[in-house]
Coordinates of C-alpha atoms in Angstrom, one line a residue:
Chain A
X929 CA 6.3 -28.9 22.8
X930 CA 7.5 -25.4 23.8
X931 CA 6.1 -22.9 26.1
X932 CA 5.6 -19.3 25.9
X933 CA 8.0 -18.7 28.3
X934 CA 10.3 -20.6 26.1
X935 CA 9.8 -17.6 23.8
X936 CA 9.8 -15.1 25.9
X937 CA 12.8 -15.9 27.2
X938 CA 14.7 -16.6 24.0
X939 CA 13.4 -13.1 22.2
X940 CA 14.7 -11.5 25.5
X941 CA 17.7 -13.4 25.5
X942 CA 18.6 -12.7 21.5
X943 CA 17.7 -8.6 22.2
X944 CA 21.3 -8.6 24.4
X945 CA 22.9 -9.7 21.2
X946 CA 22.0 -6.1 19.4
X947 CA 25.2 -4.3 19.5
X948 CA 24.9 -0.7 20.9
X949 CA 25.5 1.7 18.1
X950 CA 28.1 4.2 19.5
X951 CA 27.2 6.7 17.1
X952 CA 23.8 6.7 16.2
X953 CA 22.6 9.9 17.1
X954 CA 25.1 11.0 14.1
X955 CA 23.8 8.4 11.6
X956 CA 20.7 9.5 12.6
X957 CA 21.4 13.1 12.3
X958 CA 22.9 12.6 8.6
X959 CA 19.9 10.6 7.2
X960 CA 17.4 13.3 8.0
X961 CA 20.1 15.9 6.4
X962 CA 20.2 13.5 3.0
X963 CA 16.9 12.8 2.2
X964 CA 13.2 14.0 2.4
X965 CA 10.7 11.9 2.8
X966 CA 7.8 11.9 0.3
X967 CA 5.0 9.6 -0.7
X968 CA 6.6 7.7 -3.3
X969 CA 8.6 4.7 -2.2
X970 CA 11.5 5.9 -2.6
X971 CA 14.6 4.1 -0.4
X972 CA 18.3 4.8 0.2
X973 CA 20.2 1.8 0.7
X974 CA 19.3 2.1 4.5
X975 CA 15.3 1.1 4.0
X976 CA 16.3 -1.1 1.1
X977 CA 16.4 -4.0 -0.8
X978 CA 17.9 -6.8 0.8
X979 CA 22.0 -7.7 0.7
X980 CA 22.6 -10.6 -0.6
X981 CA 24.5 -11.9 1.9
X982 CA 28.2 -13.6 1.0
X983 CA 29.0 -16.4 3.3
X984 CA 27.5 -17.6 6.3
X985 CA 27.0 -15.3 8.2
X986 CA 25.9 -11.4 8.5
X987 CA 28.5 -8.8 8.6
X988 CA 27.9 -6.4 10.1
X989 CA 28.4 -3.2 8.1
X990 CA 29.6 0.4 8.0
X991 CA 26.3 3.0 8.3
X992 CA 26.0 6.7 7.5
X993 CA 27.3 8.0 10.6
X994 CA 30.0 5.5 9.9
X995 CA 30.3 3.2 12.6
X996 CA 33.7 2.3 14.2
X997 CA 35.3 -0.4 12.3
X998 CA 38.6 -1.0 10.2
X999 CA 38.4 -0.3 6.3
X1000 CA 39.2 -2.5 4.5
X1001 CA 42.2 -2.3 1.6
X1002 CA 39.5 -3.0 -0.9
X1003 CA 37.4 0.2 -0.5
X1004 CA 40.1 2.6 -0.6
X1005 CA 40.6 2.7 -4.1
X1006 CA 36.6 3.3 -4.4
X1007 CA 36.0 6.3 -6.8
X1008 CA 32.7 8.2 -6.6
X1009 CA 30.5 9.0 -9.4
X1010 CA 31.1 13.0 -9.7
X1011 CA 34.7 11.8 -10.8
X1012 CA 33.8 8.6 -12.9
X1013 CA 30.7 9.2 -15.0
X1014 CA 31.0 12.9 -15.1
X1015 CA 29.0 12.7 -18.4
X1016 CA 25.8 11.2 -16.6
X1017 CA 25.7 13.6 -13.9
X1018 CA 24.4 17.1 -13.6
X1019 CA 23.1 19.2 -10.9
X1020 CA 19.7 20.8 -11.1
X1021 CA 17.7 23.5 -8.5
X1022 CA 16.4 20.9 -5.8
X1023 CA 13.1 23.0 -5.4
X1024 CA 10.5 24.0 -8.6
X1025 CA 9.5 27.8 -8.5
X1026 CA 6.4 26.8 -6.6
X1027 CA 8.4 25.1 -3.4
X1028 CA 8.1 22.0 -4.2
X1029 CA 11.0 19.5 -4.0
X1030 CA 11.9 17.7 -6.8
X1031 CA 12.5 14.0 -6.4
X1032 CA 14.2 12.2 -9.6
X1033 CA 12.3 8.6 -9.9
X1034 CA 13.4 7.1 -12.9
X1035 CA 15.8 7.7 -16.5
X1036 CA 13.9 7.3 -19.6
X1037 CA 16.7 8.4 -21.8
X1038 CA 20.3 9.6 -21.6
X1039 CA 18.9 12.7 -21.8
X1040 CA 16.0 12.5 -19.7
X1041 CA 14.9 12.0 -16.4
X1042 CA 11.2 11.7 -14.6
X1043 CA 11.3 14.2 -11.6
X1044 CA 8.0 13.8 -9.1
X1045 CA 7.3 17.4 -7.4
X1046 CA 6.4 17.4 -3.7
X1047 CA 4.7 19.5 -1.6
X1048 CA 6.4 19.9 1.9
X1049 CA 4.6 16.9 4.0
X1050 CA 2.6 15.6 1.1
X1051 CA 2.7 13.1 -1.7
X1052 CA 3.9 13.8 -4.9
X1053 CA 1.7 15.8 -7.0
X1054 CA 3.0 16.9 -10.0
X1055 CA 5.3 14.8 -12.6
X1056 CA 7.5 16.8 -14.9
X1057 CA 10.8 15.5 -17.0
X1058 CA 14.1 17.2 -17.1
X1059 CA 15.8 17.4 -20.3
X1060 CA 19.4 18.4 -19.9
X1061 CA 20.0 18.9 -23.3
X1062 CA 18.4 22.4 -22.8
X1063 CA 18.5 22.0 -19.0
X1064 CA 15.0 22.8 -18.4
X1065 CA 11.7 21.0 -16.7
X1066 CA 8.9 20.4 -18.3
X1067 CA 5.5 19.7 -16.2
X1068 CA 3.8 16.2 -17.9
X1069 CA 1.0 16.2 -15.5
X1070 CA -0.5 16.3 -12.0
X1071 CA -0.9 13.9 -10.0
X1072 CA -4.2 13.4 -8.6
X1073 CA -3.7 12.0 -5.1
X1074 CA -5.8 9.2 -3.9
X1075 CA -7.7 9.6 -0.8
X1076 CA -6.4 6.7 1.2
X1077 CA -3.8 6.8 4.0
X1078 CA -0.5 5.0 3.4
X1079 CA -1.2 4.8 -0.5
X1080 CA 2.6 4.9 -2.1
X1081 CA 3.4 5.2 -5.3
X1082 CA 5.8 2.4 -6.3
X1083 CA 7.2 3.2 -9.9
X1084 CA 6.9 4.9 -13.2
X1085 CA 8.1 4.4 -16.6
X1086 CA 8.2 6.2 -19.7
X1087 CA 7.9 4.0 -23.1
X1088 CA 7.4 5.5 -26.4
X1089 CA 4.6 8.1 -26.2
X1090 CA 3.3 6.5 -22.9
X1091 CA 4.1 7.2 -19.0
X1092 CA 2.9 4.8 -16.2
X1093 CA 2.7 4.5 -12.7
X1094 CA 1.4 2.6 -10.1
X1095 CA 0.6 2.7 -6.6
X1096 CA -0.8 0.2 -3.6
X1097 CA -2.7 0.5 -0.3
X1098 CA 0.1 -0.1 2.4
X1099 CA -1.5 -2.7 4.2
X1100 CA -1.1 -6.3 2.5
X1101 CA -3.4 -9.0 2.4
X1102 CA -6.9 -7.5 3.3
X1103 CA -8.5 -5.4 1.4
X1104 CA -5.2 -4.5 -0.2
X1105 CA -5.5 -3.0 -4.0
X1106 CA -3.0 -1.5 -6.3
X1107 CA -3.7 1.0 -9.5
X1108 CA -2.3 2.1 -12.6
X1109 CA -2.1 5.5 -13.9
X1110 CA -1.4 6.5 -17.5
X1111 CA -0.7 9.8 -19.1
X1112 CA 0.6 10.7 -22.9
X1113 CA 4.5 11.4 -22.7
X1114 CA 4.0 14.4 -24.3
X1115 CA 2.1 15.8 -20.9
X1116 CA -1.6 16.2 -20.4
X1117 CA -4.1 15.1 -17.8
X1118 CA -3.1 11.7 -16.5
X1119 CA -6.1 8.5 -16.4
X1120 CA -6.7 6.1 -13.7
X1121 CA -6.2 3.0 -15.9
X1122 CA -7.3 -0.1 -13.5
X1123 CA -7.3 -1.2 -9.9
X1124 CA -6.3 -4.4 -8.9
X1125 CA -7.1 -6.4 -5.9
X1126 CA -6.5 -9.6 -4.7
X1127 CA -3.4 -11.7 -6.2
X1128 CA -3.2 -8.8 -8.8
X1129 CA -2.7 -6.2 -6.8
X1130 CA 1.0 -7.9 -5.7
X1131 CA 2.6 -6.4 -8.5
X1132 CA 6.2 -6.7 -8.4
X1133 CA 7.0 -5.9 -12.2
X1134 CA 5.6 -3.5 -14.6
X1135 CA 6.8 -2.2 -18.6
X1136 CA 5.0 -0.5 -21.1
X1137 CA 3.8 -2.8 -24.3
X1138 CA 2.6 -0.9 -27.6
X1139 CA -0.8 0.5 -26.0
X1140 CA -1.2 -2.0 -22.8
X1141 CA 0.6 -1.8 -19.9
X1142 CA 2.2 -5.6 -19.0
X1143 CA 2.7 -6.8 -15.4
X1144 CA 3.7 -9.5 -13.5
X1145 CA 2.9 -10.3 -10.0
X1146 CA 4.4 -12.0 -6.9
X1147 CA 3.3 -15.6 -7.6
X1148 CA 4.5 -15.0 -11.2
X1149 CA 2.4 -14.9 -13.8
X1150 CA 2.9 -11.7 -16.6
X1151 CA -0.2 -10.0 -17.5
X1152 CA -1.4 -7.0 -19.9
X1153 CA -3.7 -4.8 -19.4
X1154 CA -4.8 -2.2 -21.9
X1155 CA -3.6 1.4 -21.4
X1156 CA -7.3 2.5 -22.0
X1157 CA -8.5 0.2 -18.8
X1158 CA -10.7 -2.8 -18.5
X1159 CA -9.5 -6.4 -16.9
X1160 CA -5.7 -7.6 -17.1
X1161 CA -5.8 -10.6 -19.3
X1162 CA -3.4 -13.7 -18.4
X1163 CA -0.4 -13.8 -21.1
X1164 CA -0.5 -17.9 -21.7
X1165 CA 2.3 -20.0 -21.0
X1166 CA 3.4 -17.7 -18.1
X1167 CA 3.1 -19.2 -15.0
X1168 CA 5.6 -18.9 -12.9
X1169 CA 7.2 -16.2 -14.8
X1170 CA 8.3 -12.5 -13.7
X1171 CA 9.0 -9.7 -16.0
X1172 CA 12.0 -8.1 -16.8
X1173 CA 11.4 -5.4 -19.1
X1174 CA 9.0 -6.2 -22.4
X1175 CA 9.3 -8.2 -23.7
X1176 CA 11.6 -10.2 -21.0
X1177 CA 10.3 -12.6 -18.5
X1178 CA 12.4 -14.4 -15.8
X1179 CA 11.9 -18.0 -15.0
X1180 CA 13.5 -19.1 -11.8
X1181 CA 14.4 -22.8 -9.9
X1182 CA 12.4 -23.6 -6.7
X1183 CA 12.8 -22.0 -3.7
X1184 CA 13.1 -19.1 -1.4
X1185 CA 12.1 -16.3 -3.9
X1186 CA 15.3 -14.3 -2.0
X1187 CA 17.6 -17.5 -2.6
X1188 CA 16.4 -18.4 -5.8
X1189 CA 17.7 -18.2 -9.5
X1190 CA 16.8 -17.6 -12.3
X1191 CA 17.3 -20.2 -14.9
X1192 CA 15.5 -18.9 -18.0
X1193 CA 14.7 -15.9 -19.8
X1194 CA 11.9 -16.2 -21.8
X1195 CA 11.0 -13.7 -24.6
X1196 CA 7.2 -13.4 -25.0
X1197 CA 6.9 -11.6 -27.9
X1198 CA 8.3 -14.9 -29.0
X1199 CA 7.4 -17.4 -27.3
X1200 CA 11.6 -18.1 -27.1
X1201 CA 13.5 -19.6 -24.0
X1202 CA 16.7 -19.5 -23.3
X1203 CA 18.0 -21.1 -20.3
X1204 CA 20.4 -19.7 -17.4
X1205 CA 23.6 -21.3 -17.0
X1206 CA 23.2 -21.7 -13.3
X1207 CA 26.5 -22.9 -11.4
X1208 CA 25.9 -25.1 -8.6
X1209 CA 25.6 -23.7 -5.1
X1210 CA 24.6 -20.4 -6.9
X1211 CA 22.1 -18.1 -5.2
X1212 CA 20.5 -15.2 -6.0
X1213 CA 21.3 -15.3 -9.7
X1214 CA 19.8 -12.6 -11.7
X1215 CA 20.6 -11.8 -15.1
X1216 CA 19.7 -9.4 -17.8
X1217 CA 20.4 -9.8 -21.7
X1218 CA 24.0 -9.6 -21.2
X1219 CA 25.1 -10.2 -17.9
X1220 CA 24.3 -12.2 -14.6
X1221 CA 24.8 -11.5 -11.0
X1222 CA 24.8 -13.5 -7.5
X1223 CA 26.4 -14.7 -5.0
X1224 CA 28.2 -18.3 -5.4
X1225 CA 31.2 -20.0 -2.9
X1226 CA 30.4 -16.7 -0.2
X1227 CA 31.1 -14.4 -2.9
X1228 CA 29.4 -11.8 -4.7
X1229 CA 30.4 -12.9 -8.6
X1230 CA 29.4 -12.6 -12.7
X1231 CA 29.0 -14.5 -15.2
X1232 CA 26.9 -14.6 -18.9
X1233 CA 23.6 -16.5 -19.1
X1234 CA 25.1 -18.9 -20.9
X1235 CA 27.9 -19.3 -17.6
X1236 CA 30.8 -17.9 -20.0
X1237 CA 32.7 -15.5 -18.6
X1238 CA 32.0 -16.3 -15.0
X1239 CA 34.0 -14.2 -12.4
X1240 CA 34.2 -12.8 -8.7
X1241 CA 32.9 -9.5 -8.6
X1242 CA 35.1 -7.5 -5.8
X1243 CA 34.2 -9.4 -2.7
X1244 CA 33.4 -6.2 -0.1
X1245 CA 30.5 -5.4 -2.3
X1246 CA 27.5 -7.0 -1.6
X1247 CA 25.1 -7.1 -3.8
X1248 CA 21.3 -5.9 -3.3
X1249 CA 19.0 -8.0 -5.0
X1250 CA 16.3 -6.1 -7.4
X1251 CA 14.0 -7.6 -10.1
X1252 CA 16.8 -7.0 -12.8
X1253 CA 20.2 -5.6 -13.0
X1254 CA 20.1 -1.7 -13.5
X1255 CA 20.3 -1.0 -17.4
X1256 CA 21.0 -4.2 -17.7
X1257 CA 24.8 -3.3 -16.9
X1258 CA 25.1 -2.6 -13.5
X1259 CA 24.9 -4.7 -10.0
X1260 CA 23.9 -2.5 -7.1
X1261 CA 25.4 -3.0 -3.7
X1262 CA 27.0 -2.0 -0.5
X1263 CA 30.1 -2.1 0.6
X1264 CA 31.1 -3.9 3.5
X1265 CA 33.6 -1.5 4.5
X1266 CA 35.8 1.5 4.1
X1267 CA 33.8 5.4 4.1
X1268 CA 31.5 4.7 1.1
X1269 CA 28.5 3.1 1.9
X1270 CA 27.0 2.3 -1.7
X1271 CA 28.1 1.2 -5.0
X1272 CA 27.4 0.3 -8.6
X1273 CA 29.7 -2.7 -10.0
X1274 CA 29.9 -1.9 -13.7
X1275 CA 29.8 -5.0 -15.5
X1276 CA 31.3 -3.7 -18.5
X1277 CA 34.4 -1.7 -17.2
X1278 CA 34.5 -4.0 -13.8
X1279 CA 34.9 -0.6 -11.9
X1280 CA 33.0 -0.1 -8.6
X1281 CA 31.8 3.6 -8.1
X1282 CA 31.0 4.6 -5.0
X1283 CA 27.3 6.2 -4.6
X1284 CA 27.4 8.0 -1.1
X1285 CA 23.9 8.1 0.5
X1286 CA 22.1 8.5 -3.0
X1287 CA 18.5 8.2 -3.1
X1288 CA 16.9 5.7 -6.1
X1289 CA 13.1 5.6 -7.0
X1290 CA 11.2 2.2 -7.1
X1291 CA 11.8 -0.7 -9.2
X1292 CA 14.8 -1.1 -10.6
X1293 CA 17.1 2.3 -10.2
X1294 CA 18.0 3.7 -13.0
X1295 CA 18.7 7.5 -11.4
X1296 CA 20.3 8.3 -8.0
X1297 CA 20.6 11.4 -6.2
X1298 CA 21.1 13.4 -3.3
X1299 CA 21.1 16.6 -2.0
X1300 CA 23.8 19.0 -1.7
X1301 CA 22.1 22.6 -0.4
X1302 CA 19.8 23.9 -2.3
X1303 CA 20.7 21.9 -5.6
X1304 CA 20.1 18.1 -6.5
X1305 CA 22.9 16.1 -8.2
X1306 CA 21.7 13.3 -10.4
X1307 CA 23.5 10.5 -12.0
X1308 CA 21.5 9.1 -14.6
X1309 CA 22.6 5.5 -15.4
X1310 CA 21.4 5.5 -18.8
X1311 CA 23.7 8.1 -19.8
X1312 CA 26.7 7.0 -18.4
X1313 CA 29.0 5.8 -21.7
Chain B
X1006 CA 14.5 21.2 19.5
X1007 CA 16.8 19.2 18.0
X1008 CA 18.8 18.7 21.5
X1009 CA 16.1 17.2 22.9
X1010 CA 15.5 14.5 20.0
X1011 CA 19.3 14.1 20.4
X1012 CA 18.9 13.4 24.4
X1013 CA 16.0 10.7 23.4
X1014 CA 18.0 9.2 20.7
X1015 CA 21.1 8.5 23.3
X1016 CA 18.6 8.0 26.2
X1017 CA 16.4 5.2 23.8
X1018 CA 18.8 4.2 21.4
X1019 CA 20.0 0.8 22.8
X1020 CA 16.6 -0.1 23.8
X1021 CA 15.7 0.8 20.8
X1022 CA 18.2 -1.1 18.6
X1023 CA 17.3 -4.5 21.1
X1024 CA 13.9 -3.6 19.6
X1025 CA 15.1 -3.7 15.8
X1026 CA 17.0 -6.8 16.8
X1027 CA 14.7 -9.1 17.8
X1028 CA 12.1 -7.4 15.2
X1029 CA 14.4 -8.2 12.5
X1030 CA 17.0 -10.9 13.3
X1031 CA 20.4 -9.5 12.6
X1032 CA 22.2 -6.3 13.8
X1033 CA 22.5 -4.6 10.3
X1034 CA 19.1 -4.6 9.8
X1035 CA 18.2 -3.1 13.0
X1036 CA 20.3 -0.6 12.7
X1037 CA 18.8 0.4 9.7
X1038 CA 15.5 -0.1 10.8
X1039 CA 16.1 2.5 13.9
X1040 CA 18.1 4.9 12.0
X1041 CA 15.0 5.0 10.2
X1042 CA 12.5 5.4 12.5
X1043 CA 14.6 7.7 14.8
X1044 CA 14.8 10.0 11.3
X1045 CA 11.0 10.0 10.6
X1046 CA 10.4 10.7 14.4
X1047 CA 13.2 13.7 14.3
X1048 CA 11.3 15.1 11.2
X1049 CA 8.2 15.1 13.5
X1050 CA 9.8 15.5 17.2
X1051 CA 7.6 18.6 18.3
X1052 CA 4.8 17.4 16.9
X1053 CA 5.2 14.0 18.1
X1054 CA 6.7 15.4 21.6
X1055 CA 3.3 17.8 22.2
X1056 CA 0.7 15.0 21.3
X1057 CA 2.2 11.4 21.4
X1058 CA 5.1 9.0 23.1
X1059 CA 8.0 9.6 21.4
X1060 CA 8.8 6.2 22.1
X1061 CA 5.9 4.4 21.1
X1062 CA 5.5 6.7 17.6
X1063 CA 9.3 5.2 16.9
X1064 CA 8.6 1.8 17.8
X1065 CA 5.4 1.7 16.0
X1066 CA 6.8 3.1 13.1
X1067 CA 9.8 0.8 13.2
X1068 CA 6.9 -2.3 13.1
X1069 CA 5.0 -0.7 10.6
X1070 CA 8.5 0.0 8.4
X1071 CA 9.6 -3.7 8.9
X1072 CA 6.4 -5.3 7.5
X1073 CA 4.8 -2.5 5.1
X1074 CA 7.4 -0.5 3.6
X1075 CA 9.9 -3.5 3.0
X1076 CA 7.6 -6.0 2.1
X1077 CA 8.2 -5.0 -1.9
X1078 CA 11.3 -6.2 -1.4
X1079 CA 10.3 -9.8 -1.6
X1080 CA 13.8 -11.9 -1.6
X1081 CA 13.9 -9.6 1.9
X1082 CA 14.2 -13.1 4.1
X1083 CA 18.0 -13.8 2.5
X1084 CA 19.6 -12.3 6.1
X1085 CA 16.9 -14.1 7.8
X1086 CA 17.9 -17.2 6.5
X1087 CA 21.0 -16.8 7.3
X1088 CA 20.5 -15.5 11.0
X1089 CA 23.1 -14.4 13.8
X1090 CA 23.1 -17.1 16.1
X1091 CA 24.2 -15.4 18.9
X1092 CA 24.8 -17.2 23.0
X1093 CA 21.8 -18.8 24.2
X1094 CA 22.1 -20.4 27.9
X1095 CA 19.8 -23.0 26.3
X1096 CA 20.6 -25.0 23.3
X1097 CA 16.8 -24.9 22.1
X1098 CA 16.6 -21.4 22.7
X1099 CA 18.7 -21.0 19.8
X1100 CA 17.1 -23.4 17.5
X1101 CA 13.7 -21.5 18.9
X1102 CA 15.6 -18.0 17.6
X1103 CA 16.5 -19.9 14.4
X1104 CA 13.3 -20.8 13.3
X1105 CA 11.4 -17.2 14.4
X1106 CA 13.7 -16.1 11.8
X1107 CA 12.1 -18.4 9.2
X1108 CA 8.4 -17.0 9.9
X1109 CA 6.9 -13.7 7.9
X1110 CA 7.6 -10.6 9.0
X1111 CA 3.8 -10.2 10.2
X1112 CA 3.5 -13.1 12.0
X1113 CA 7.1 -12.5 13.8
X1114 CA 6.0 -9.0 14.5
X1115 CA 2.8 -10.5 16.0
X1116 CA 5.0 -12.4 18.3
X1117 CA 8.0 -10.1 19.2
X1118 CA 4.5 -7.5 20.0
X1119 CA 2.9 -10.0 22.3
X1120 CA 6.0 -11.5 23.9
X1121 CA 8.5 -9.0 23.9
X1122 CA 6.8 -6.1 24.1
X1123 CA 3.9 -7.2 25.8
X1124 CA 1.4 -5.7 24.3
X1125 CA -2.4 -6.7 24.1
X1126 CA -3.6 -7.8 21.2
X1127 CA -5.5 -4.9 20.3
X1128 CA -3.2 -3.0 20.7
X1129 CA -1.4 -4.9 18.4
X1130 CA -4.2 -5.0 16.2
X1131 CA -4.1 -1.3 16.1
X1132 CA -0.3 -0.9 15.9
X1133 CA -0.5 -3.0 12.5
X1134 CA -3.5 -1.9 11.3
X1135 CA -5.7 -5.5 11.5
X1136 CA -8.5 -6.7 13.1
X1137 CA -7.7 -8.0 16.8
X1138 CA -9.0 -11.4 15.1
X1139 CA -6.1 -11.7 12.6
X1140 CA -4.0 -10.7 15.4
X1141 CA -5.1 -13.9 16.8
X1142 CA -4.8 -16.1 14.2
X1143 CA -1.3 -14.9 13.3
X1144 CA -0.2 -15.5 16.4
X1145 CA -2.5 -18.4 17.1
X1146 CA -0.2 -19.5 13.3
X1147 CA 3.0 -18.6 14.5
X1148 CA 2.8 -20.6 17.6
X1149 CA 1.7 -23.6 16.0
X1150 CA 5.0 -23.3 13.7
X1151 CA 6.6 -22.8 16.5
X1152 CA 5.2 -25.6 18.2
X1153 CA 4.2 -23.4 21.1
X1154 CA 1.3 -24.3 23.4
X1155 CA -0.8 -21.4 24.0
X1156 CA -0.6 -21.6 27.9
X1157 CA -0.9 -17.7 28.2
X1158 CA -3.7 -17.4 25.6
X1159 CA -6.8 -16.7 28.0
X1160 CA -4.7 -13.9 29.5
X1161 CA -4.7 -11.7 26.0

């Protein structure tokens, strides 16, 4: 048996192994200039999801305030977005009339883009969408504000004539709860749908289904729930499953849910499986319709479900693991080196564009920005051709 | 104002990122983790400076950030699996690192609170936002993964 001295010592021992961050008041100093923090959980790369790490061990990587360390050849070439996909990217006023800050959460069409409004120090309050075909805002609803400290909003989606979001209590476990809110796309006063507590309330998934909302949770398991409210009812023959987007559901092999992968793609409108090609020593492998993404041999790489096609994806990006790849098209990552901190690997054009500091909403991105003065820059991935 | 939050951020930042490290298990993370914190605590330095510790509204919100806000995240443990090993003067010590890099986030956080920050349990309890009682059990959990008699326990 060990001792708690034994402990103490070895959590002391392992704090002299943090290397001292030469210049962190800088990285510091750049984060607040880049983002704004709001109530929905929204994340730069910095607070996000985790790298899937290549090889054995941790790297240690370049930050925003860019910390000493060689670039690497691979990064150089790195193009950013503004010069790639100028046809997905446009610039609107980063403040509404009113003073509040506009926060992009989530494409729902090439042409549209679900902006939260913010009051300075507040949580989001107001949802409106900007259409740049006519460049203009328009409010959908407001955003009634539950009274409880920590709530977050997590995500939103737009489906046919239906928007959704959800939320959750910050602290897991006990008491914790999550709810769903509806309102009509075409804008009006928005519903509390449900609350869920208990297992439920670890959502990790949600889509939009005809008139229910569909979900899946933690444990796995996809559930619907009607847009009008009352209990989520158990979709059968989905245990163990996570969605993707409806009506997609990811099965996955045993194991670390981080380390996992996923090895069928189930369609439940269906009832149809398809299995994953999954190589061996794969992990991390998560695919969409088209494409798949991991890390195999302690590199990032690609392949089809069906394990045609299967290549290294440029080995300083590391991907970040999400519950799907964005538009089904994209792997998001960081790069290990060099001056740009994040990427998007374009499966389809096998380009990586670099991202700077951009900000993403909850779930899986779909719409980055960030901040330049008093204007926002979006790059809507649903619009890029 | 602002050259005051940049003199804490040089004074604190080392401890701070020894903090991160043992919170989280690898330098990138606690690097992020502190750039964090450090950013939500520069957005509120004078409040923070005229009411509170600077230093235990950072660390407090770096716990609370590790556990809470990253939790969504839920294949988070992949660079915990993976951990830096690091030099340990004691071959254990390093197997003992290994597998506090294996435990949830709330349970580690229970433990790096209690035995590297030294904190009372409630204290703890309020840092986190729990009952004093499930700070108990966690840890009471976590040691008995650990295999860890709980020599010390009368003195929380």
């Amino acid at each position: 048996m060990r001792s708690e001295e034994d402990l103490i010592r070895t959590l002391r021992t392992a704090a002299g192994h943090a290397e001292p961050e030469l210049t962190l008041a800088a990285s510091v100093a750049a984060r607040r200039r880049s983002r704004r923090r709001a109530g929905w959980a929204r994340t730069a790369l910095a607070a996000a999801a985790v790298v899937l790490v290549a090889g054995g061990t941790t790297a240690v990587l370049s930050d925003g305030g860019g910390r000493a360390r060689p670039a690497a050849e691979a990064t150089r070439g790195v193009e950013r977005a503004v010069e790639v996909w100028p046809e997905a990217m446009f610039t609107v006023p980063g403040t509404a009339v009113d003073g509040r800050e506009y926060q992009p959460m989530a494409a729902i069409s090439p042409a549209e883009v679900l902006v939260s409004a913010v009051a300075p120090g507040v949580k989001p309050d107001r949802l409106e969408v900007f259409d740049t075909g006519i460049r203009q805002f328009r409010t959908v609803t407001s955003m009634p504000k539950p009274n409880v400290p920590g709530y977050r909003f997590r995500d939103v989606k737009a489906r046919d004539n239906h928007i959704v979001w959800w939320g959750e209590t910050p602290h897991a476990g006990e008491g914790a709860w999550a709810d769903f809110w509806y309102v009509p796309r075409a804008g009006g006063e928005s519903g509390h749908v449900a609350k869920l507590t208990g297992e439920l309330a670890q959502v990790d998934a949600f889509d939009i289904a005809g008139d229910h909302i569909v979900f899946s949770v933690e444990r796995g398991g996809v559930y619907r729930l009607p847009l009008t409210g009352g209990k989520p009812e158990k979709i059968k023959g989905t245990d163990g499953l996570h969605l993707r987007s409806w009506p997609l559901a990811a099965g996955y092999t045993a194991g670390e849910s981080h380390e996992r992968n996923q090895n069928r793609t189930v369609n439940l409108e269906t009832g149809r499986s398809a299995d994953v090609s999954v190589p061996s020593g794969a992990r991390g492998l998560i695919c969409g319709i088209q494409w798949c993404a991991g890390v195999l041999d302690g590199g990032p790489f690609r392949q089809r479900p069906d394990g045609s096609d299967r290549r290294p994806i440029p080995a300083d990006l590391r991907p970040l693991v999400f519950e799907g790849l964005p538009a089904d098209r994209f792997v998001l990552g960081r790069l290990s080196s060099g001056p740009v901190i994040q990427a998007l690997y374009d499966l389809t054009t096998e380009e990586v564009v670099g991202l700077d500091e951009a900000e993403f909403g909850g779930g899986v991105p779909t719409v980055f920005s960030w901040r330049e003065g008093s204007n926002l820059t979006v790059v809507n991935l649903l619009a890029v051709m | 104002m602002d050259q005051s939050f940049d003199e804490f951020v040089r004074a604190r930042g080392d401890a701070l990122l020894r903090y991160g490290y043992v919170l989280t298990g690898n330098t990138e993370d606690a690097a992020d983790l502190v750039q964090e914190a450090l950013a939500r605590l520069g957005n509120a330095w004078s409040r923070v400076r005229k009411k509170d510790s600077p230093e235990g509204y950072v660390r407090t919100t770096m716990v609370r950030l590790h556990i809470n806000a990253w939790r969504r995240r839920h294949r988070e443990d992949l660079v915990a699996a993976v951990p830096e090993r690091g030099d340990f003067d004691r071959y254990d010590d390093a197997d003992l690192w290994a597998e506090l890099g294996r435990l949830p986030r709330r349970m580690r956080a229970v433990l790096v609170l209690r035995y590297y920050e030294d904190l009372p349990d409630d204290e703890i309890a309020e840092i986190l936002g729990v009952s004093r009682g499930t700070v108990r059990s966690q840890a009471a959990r976590a040691l008995g993964k650990l295999r860890i008699t709980h020599a010390l326990e009368e003195a929380r």
